[in-house]
Structure formats: structure tokens, C-alpha cells
PDB file of C-alpha atoms and ligand atoms in Angstrom:
ATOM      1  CA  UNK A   1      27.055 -14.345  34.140  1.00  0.00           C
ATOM      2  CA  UNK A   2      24.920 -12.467  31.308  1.00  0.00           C
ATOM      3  CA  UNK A   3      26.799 -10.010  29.826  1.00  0.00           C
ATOM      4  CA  UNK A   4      26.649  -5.954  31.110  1.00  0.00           C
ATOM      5  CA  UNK A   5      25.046  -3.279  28.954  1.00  0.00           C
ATOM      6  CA  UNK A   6      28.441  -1.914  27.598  1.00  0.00           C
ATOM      7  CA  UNK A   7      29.533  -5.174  26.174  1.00  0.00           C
ATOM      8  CA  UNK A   8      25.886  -5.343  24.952  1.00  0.00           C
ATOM      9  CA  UNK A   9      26.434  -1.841  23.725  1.00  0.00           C
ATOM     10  CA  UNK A  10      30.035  -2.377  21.908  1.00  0.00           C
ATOM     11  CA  UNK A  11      28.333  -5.253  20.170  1.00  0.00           C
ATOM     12  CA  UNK A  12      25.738  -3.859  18.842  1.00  0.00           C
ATOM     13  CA  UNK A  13      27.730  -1.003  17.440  1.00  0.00           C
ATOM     14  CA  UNK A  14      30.107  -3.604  15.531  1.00  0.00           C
ATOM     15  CA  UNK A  15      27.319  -5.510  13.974  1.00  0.00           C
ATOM     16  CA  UNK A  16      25.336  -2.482  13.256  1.00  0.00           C
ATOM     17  CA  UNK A  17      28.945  -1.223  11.075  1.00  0.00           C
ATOM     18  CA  UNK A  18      29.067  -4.541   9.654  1.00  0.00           C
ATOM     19  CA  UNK A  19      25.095  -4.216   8.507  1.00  0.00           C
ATOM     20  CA  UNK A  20      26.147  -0.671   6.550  1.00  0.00           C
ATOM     21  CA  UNK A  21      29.061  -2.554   5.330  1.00  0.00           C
ATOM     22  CA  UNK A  22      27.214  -4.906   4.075  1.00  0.00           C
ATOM     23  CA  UNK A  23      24.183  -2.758   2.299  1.00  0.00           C
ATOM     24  CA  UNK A  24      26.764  -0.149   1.077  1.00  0.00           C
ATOM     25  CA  UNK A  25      28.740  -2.941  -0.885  1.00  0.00           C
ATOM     26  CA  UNK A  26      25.365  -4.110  -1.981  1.00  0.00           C
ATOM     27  CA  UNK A  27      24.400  -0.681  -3.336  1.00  0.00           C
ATOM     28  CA  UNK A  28      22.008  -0.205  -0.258  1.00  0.00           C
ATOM     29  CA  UNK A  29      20.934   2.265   2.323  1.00  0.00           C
ATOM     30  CA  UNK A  30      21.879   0.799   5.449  1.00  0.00           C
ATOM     31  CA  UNK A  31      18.817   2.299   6.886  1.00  0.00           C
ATOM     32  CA  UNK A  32      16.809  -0.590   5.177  1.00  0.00           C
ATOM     33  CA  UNK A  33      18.087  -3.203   7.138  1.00  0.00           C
ATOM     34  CA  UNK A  34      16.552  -3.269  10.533  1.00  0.00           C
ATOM     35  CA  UNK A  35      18.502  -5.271  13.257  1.00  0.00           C
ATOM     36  CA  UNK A  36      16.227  -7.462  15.626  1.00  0.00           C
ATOM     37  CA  UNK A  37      17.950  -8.812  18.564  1.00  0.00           C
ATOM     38  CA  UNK A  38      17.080 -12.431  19.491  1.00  0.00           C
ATOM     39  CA  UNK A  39      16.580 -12.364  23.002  1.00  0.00           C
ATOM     40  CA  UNK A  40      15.687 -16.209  23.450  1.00  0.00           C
ATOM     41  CA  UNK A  41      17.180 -18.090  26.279  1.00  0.00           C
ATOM     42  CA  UNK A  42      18.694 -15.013  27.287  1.00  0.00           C
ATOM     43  CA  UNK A  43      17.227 -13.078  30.641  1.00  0.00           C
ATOM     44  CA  UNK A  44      14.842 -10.069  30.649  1.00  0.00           C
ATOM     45  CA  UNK A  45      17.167  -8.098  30.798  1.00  0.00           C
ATOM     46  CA  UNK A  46      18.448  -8.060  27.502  1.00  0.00           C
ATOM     47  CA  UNK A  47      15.410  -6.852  26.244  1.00  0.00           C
ATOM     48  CA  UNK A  48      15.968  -3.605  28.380  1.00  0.00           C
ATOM     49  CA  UNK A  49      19.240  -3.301  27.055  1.00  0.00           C
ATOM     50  CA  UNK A  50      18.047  -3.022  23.668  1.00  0.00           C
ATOM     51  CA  UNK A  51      15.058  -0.584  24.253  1.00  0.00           C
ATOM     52  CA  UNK A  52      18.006   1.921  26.117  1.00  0.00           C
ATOM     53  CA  UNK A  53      20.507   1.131  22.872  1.00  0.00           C
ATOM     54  CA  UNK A  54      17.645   2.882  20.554  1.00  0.00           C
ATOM     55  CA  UNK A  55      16.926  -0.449  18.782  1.00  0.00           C
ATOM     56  CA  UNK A  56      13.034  -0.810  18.362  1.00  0.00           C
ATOM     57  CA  UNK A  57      12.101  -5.018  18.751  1.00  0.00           C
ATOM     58  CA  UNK A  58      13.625  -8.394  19.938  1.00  0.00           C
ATOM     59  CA  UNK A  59      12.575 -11.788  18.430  1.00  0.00           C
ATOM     60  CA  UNK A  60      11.827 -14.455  20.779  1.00  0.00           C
ATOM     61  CA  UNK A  61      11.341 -18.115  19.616  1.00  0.00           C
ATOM     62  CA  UNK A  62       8.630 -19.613  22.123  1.00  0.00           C
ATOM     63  CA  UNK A  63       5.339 -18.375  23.190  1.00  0.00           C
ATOM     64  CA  UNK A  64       5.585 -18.751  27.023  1.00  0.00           C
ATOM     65  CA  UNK A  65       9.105 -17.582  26.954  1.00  0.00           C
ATOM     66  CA  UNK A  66       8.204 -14.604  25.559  1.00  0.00           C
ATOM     67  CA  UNK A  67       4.934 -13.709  27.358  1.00  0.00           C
ATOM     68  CA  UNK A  68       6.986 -14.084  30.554  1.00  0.00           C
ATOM     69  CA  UNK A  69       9.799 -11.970  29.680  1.00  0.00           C
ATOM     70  CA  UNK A  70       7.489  -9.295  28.127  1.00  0.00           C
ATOM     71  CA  UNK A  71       5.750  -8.704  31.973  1.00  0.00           C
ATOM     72  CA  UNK A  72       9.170  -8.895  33.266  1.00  0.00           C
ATOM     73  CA  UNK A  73      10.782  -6.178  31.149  1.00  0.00           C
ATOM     74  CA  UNK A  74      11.092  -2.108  32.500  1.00  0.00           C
ATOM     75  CA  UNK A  75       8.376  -0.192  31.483  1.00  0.00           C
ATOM     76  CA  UNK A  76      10.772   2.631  31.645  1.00  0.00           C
ATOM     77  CA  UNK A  77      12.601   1.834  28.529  1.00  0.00           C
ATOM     78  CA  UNK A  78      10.996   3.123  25.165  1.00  0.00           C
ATOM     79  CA  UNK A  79       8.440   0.567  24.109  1.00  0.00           C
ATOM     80  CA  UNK A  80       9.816  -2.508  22.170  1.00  0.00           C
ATOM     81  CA  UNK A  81       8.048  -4.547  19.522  1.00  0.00           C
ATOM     82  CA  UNK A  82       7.925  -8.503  20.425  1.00  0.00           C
ATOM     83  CA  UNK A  83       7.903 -10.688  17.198  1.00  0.00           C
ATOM     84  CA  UNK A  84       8.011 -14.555  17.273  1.00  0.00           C
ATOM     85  CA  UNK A  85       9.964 -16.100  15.148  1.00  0.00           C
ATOM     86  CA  UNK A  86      10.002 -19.717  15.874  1.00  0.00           C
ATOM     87  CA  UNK A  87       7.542 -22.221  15.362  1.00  0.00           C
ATOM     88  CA  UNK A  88       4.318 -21.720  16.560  1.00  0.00           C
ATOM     89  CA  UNK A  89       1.247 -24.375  17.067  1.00  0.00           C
ATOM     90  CA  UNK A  90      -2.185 -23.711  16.435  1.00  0.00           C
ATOM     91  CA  UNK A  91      -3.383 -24.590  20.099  1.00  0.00           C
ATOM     92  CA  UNK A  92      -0.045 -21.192  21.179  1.00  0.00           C
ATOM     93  CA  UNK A  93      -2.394 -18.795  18.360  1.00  0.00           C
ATOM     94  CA  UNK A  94      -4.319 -17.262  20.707  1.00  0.00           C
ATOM     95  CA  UNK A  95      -1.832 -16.209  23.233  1.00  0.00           C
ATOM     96  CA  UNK A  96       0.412 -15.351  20.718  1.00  0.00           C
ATOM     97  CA  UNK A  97      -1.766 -13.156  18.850  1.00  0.00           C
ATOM     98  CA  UNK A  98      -2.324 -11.349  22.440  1.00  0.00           C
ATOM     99  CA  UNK A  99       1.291 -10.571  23.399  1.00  0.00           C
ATOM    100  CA  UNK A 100       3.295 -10.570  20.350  1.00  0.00           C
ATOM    101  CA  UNK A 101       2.923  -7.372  17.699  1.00  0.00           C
ATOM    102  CA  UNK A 102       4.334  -9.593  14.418  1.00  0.00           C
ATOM    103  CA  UNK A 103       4.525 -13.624  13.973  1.00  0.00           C
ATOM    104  CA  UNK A 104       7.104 -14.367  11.579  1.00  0.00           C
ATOM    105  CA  UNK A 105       6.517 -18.177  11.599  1.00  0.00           C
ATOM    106  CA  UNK A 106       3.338 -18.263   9.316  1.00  0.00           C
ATOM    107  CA  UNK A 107       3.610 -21.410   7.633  1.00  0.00           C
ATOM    108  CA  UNK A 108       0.446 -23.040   7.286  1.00  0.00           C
ATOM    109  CA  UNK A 109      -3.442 -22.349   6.510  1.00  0.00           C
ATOM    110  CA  UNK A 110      -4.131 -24.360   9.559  1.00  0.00           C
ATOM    111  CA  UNK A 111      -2.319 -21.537  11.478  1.00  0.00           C
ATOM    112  CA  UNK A 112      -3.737 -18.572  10.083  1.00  0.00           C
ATOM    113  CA  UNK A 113      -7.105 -19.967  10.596  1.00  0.00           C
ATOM    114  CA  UNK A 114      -6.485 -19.364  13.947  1.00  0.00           C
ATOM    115  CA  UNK A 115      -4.705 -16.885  14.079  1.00  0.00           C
ATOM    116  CA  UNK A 116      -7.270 -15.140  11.886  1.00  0.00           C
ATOM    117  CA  UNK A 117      -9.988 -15.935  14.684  1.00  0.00           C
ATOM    118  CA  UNK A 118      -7.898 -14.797  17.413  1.00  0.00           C
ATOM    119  CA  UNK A 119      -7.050 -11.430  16.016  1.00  0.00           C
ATOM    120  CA  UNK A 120     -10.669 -11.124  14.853  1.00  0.00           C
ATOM    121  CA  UNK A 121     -11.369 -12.067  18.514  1.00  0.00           C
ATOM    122  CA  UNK A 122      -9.325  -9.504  19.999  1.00  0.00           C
ATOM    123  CA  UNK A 123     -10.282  -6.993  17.436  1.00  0.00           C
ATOM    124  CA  UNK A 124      -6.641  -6.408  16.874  1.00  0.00           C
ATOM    125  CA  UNK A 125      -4.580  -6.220  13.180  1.00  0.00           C
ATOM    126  CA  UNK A 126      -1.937  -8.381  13.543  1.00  0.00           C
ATOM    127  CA  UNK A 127       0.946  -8.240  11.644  1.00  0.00           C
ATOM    128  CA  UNK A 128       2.610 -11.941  10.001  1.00  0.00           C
ATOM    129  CA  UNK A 129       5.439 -12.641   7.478  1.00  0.00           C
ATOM    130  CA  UNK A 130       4.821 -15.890   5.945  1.00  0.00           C
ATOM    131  CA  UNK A 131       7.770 -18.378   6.708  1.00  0.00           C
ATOM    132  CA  UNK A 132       9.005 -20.089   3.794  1.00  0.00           C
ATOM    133  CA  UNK A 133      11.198 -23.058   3.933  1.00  0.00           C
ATOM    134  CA  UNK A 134      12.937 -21.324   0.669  1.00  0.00           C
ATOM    135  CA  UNK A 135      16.431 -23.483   1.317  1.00  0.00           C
ATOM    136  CA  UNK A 136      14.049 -26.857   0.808  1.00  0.00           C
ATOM    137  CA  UNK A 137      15.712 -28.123   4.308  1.00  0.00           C
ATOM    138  CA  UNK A 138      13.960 -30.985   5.631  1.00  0.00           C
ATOM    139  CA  UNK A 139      15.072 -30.355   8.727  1.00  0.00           C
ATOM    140  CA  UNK A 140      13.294 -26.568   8.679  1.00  0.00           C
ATOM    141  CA  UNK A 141       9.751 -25.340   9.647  1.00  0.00           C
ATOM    142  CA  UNK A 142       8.290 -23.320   6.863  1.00  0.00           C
ATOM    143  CA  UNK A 143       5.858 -23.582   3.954  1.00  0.00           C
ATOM    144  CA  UNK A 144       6.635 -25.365   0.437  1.00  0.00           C
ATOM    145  CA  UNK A 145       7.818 -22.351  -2.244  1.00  0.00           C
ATOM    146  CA  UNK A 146       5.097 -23.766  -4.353  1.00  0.00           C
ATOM    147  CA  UNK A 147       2.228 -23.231  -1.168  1.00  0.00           C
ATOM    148  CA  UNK A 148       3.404 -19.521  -1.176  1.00  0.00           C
ATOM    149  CA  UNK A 149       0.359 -18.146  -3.088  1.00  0.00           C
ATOM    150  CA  UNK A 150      -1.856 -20.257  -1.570  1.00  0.00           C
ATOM    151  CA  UNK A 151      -1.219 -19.626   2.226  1.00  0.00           C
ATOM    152  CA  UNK A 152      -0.774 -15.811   0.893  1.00  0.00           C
ATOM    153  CA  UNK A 153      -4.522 -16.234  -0.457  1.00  0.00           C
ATOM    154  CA  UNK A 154      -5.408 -17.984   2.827  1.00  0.00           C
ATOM    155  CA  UNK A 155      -3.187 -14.634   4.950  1.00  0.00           C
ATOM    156  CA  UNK A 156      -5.581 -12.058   2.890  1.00  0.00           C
ATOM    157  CA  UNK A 157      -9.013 -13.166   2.937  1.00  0.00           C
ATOM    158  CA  UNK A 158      -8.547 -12.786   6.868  1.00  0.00           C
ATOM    159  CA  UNK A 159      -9.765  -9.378   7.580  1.00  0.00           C
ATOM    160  CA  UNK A 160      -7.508  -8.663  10.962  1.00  0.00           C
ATOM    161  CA  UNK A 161      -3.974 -10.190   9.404  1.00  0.00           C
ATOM    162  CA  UNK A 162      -1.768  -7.934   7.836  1.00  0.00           C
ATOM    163  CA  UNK A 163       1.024  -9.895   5.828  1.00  0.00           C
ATOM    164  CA  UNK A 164       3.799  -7.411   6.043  1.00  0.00           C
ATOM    165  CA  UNK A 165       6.405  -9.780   3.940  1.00  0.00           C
ATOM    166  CA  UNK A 166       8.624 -13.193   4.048  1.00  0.00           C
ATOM    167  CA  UNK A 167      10.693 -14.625   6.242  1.00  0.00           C
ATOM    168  CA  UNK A 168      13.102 -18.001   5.763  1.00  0.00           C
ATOM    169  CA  UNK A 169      15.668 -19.555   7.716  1.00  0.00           C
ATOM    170  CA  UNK A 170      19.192 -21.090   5.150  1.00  0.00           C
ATOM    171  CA  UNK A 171      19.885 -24.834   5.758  1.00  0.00           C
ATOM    172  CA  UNK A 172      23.755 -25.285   7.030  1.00  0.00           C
ATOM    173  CA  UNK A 173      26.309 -27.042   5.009  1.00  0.00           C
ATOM    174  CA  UNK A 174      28.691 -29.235   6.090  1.00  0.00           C
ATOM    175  CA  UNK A 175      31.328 -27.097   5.712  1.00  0.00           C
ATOM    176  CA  UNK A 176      31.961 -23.134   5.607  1.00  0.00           C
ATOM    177  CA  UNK A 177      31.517 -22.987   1.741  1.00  0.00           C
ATOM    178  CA  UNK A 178      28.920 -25.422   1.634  1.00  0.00           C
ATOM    179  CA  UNK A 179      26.546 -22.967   4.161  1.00  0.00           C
ATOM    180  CA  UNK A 180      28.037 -20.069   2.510  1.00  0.00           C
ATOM    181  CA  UNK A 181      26.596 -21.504  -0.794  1.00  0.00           C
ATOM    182  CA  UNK A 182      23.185 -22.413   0.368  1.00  0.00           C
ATOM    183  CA  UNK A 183      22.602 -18.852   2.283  1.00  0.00           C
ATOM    184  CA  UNK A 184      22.929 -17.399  -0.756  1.00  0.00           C
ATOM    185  CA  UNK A 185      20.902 -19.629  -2.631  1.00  0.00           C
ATOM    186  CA  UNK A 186      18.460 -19.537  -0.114  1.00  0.00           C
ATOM    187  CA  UNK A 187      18.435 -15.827   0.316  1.00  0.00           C
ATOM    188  CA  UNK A 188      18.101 -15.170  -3.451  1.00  0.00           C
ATOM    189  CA  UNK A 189      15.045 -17.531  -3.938  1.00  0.00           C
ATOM    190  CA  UNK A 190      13.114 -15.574  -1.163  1.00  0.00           C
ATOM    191  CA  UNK A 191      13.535 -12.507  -2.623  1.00  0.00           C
ATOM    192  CA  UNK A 192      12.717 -13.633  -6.291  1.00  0.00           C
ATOM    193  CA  UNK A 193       9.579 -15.483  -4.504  1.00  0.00           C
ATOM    194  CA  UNK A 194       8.458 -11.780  -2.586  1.00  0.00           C
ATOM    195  CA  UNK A 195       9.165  -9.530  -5.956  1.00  0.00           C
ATOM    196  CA  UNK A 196       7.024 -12.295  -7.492  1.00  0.00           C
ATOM    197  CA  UNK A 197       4.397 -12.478  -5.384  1.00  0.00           C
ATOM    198  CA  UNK A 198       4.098  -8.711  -5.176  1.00  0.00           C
ATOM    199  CA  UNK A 199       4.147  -8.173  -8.829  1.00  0.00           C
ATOM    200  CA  UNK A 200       1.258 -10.640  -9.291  1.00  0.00           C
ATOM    201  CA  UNK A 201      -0.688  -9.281  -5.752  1.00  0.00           C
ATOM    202  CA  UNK A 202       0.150  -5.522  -6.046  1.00  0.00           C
ATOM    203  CA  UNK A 203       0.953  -5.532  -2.520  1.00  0.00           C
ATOM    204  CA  UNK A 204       4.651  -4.064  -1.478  1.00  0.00           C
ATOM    205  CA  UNK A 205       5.586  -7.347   0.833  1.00  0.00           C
ATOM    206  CA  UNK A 206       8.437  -5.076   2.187  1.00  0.00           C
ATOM    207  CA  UNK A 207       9.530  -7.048   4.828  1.00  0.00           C
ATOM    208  CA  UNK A 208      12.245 -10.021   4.182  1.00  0.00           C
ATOM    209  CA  UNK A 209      13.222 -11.257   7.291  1.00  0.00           C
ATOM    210  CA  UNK A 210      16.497 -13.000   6.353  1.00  0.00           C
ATOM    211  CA  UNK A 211      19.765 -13.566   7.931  1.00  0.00           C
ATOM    212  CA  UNK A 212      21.131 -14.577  11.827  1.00  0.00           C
ATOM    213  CA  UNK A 213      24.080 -14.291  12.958  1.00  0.00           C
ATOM    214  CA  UNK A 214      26.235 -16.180  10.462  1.00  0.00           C
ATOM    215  CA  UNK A 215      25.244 -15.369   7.156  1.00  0.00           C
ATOM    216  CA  UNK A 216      23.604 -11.505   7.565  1.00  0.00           C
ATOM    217  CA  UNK A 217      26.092 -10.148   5.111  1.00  0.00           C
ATOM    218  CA  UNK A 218      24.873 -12.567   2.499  1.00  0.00           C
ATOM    219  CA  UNK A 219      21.308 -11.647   3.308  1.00  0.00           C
ATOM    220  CA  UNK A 220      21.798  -8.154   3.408  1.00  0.00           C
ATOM    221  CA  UNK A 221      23.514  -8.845  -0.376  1.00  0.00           C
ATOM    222  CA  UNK A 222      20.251 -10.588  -1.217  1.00  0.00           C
ATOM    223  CA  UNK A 223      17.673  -7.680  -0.338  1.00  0.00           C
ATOM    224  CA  UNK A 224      17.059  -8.786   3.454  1.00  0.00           C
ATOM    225  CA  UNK A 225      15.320  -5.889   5.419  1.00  0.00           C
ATOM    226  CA  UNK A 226      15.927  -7.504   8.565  1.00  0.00           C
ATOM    227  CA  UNK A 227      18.140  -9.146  10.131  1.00  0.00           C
ATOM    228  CA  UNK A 228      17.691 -11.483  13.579  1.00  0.00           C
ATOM    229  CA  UNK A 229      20.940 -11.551  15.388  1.00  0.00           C
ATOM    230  CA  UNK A 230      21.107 -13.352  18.599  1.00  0.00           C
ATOM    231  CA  UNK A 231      24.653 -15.147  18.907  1.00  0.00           C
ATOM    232  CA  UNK A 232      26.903 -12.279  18.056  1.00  0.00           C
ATOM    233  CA  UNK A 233      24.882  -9.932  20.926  1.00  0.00           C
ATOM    234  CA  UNK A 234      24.221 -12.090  24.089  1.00  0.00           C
ATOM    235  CA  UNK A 235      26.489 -14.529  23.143  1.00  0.00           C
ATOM    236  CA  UNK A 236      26.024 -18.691  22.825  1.00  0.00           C
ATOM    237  CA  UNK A 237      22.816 -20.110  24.431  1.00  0.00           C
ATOM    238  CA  UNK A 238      23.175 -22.421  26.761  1.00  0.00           C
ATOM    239  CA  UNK A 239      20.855 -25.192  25.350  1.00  0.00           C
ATOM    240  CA  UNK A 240      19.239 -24.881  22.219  1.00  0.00           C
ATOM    241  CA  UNK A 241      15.390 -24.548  23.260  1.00  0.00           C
ATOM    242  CA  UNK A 242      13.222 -27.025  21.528  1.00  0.00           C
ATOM    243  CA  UNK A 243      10.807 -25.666  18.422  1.00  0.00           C
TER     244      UNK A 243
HETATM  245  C1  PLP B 301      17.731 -18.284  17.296  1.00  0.00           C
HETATM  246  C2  PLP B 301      17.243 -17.694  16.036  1.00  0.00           C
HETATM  247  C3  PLP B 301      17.941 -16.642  15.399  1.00  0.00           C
HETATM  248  C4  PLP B 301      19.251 -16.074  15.910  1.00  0.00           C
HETATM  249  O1  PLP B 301      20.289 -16.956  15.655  1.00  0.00           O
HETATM  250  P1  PLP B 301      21.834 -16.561  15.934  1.00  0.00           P
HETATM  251  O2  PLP B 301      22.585 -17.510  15.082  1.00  0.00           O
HETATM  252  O3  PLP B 301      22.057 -16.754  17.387  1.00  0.00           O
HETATM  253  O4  PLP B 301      22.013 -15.157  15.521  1.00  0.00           O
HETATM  254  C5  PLP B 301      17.401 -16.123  14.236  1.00  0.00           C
HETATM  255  N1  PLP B 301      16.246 -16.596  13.724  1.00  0.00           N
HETATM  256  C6  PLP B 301      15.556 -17.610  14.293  1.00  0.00           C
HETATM  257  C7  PLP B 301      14.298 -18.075  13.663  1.00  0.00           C
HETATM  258  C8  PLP B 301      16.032 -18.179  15.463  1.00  0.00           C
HETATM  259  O5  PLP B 301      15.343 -19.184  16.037  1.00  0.00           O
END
């Protein structure tokens, strides 16, 4: 049985201490760090649960999923911002662009091609991070480091995308340490790729979507102004959807 909104609640509240932990050792205002609740797998109702906690989006991870669980939510509750975060194909672009308000999983020019044309289409802005594959994990969607400026080029010369900042995913390790170790790494990189890219674009790039439910301490260390919890809110997913 999915969990009831107090549990929900009492969750949230710990993580959201352990996010101003987190920025306050860092030197941070913990306002900076936005929590987005990963609602994937989980049941529409979770995304009510959030709207009535005060907490402003939820990050799903599939196109249909989402779309589905968008109609399905109370209109009652204050209005939530939907942002993909998982892999999206160019053939999903137009549907995405129509029911999500931010794709984080911009990765390739192929993508914002379409994505371009669909927002142009809709005569909607639509707001995209550009995922970077920043721990070099094979096993990880996400653009090269080195692509950055180039897909960022590709992001601004389309009129209806606004490229609000980055967004990366850290490769596990086989061991506590090991993950602990590439998190940061990974983390770090990101944000010395977004102050570098912003520098040399004048643009502010604000957003660094960084951190999950493991390692959003060592993001939040690293400059991460958002943080996509899933795990330690709804609790373990029953299968792990495929990208
Ligand atoms: C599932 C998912 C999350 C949340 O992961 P948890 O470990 O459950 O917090 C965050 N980001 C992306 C891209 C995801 O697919």
C-alpha cells in the first residue's frame, strides 16, 4: 500500500532539514536548493500530496507516465510544475513539449531540433537544462563535457527554448566510498562546466539539477540548486522503469 500523506509529510520535513543542513555547512542559503519530488512509478496521488505539502514540481522519468498522471492529478491542489527528467526520444518531443513545463534530459542536437519545432509549433517557451553525462559513465544518458558548448549553441539559436541550466546524474561505485568519491567528482565538474559556460555566454545558467536521494548532501556541497528525491519520499519502486 502507497504510503498516507502524513508519512509523506514527516518525510519531507526530514529531508527538507537535511537540505538546510547541508547548504548551511556549505555556506548556503537553504532557500537555493529547491526539492523536486520524483513521483515515477509511484501513483497520482503523490503528486497531490506534494502540491498540499507547499512544494512547487515533481519529476517524472517517462513521457506517457507522466502525461497520464498529470490528467489524473486534483485540480484542487495549487498548480505543480511537471519536469522530465529521464531520457527522452526524439519521436516523445512533441508530446513532451505539450505536457511537461521543463525537460531536464537535453542531451543531443538531434533532440532540440525537435524540440525546437515543437515549442515553435505550439508557440510555447519551453524551458530545458542540458543533461551532461559529467561522471563520464558509460552506462548514463547525457551529452559528452566536451559537446557542452556545442548543444548549448544548438539550445540558443532556437527561438522558443529557454536553457535555464545543467543537469547530470553521478555514476555508482562499487562500494560506499567509491560512489561517495565519484558524486563529488561528478558534482564538482558540473558546476565548474555551468560557471564556465556562463562566463564565456553571459547567461546566469542558474539551475544545476544535481543530486537524488543518496548523494544530495554532496550536491548541495557542490552548488546544486535542485535536488530530485524520489526514494527517501515514496519509498523503493517496485521495478525500475526502463529509460
Ligand atoms: C529516479 C530518478 C531520481 C530519483 O532517484 P532516488 O534515488 O529514488 O531519489 C532522480 N533523478 C533521475 C534522473 C531519476 O531517474
Amino acid at each position: 500500500m502507497f504510503i498516507d500523506y502524513q508519512e509523506f509529510a514527516r518525510r519531507a520535513d526530514s529531508i527538507r532539514s537535511a537540505i538546510a543542513a547541508a547548504a548551511q555547512q556549505a555556506g548556503r542559503d537553504p532557500s537555493e536548493v529547491e526539492l523536486l519530488p520524483v513521483t515515477k512509478t509511484h501513483p497520482a496521488v503523490a503528486a497531490d500530496y506534494v502540491a498540499r505539502y507547499g512544494l512547487h514540481g515533481v519529476g517524472e522519468n517517462r513521457v506517457q507516465e507522466g502525461v497520464e498522471k498529470r490528467a489524473q492529478t486534483s485540480t484542487a491542489a495549487s498548480p505543480l510544475r511537471w519536469e522530465l527528467i529521464g531520457h527522452l526520444q526524439s519521436n516523445k518531443a512533441k508530446l513532451a513539449a505539450q505536457h511537461f513545463d521543463r525537460i531536464q534530459s537535453v542531451d543531443s542536437d538531434k533532440l532540440i531540433q525537435h524540440l525546437g519545432r515543437a515549442a515553435t509549433e505550439l508557440g510555447k517557451t519551453l524551458p530545458v537544462l542540458l543533461q551532461i553525462n559529467a561522471g563520464n559513465d558509460p552506462a548514463k544518458f547525457g551529452a559528452e563535457i566536451a559537446h557542452a558548448p556545442r548543444l548549448l549553441d544548438a539550445a540558443l539559436a532556437q527561438k522558443y527554448l529557454q536553457v535555464d541550466g545543467l543537469m547530470t546524474i553521478a555514476p555508482l561505485g562499487s562500494n560506499a566510498a567509491e560512489t561517495t568519491a565519484h558524486a563529488a567528482r561528478t558534482f564538482t565538474t558540473l558546476r565548474l562546466l555551468r560557471d564556465d559556460l556562463a562566463a564565456r555566454y553571459r547567461l546566469p545558467l542558474r539551475e544545476l539539477s544535481m543530486g537524488m536521494t543518496g548523494d544530495f548532501a554532496i550536491a548541495i556541497a557542490s552548488g546544486s540548486t535542485m535536488v530530485r528525491v524520489g526514494t527517501a519520499l515514496f519509498g523503493p519502486r517496485e521495478a525500475a522503469p526502463a529509460p
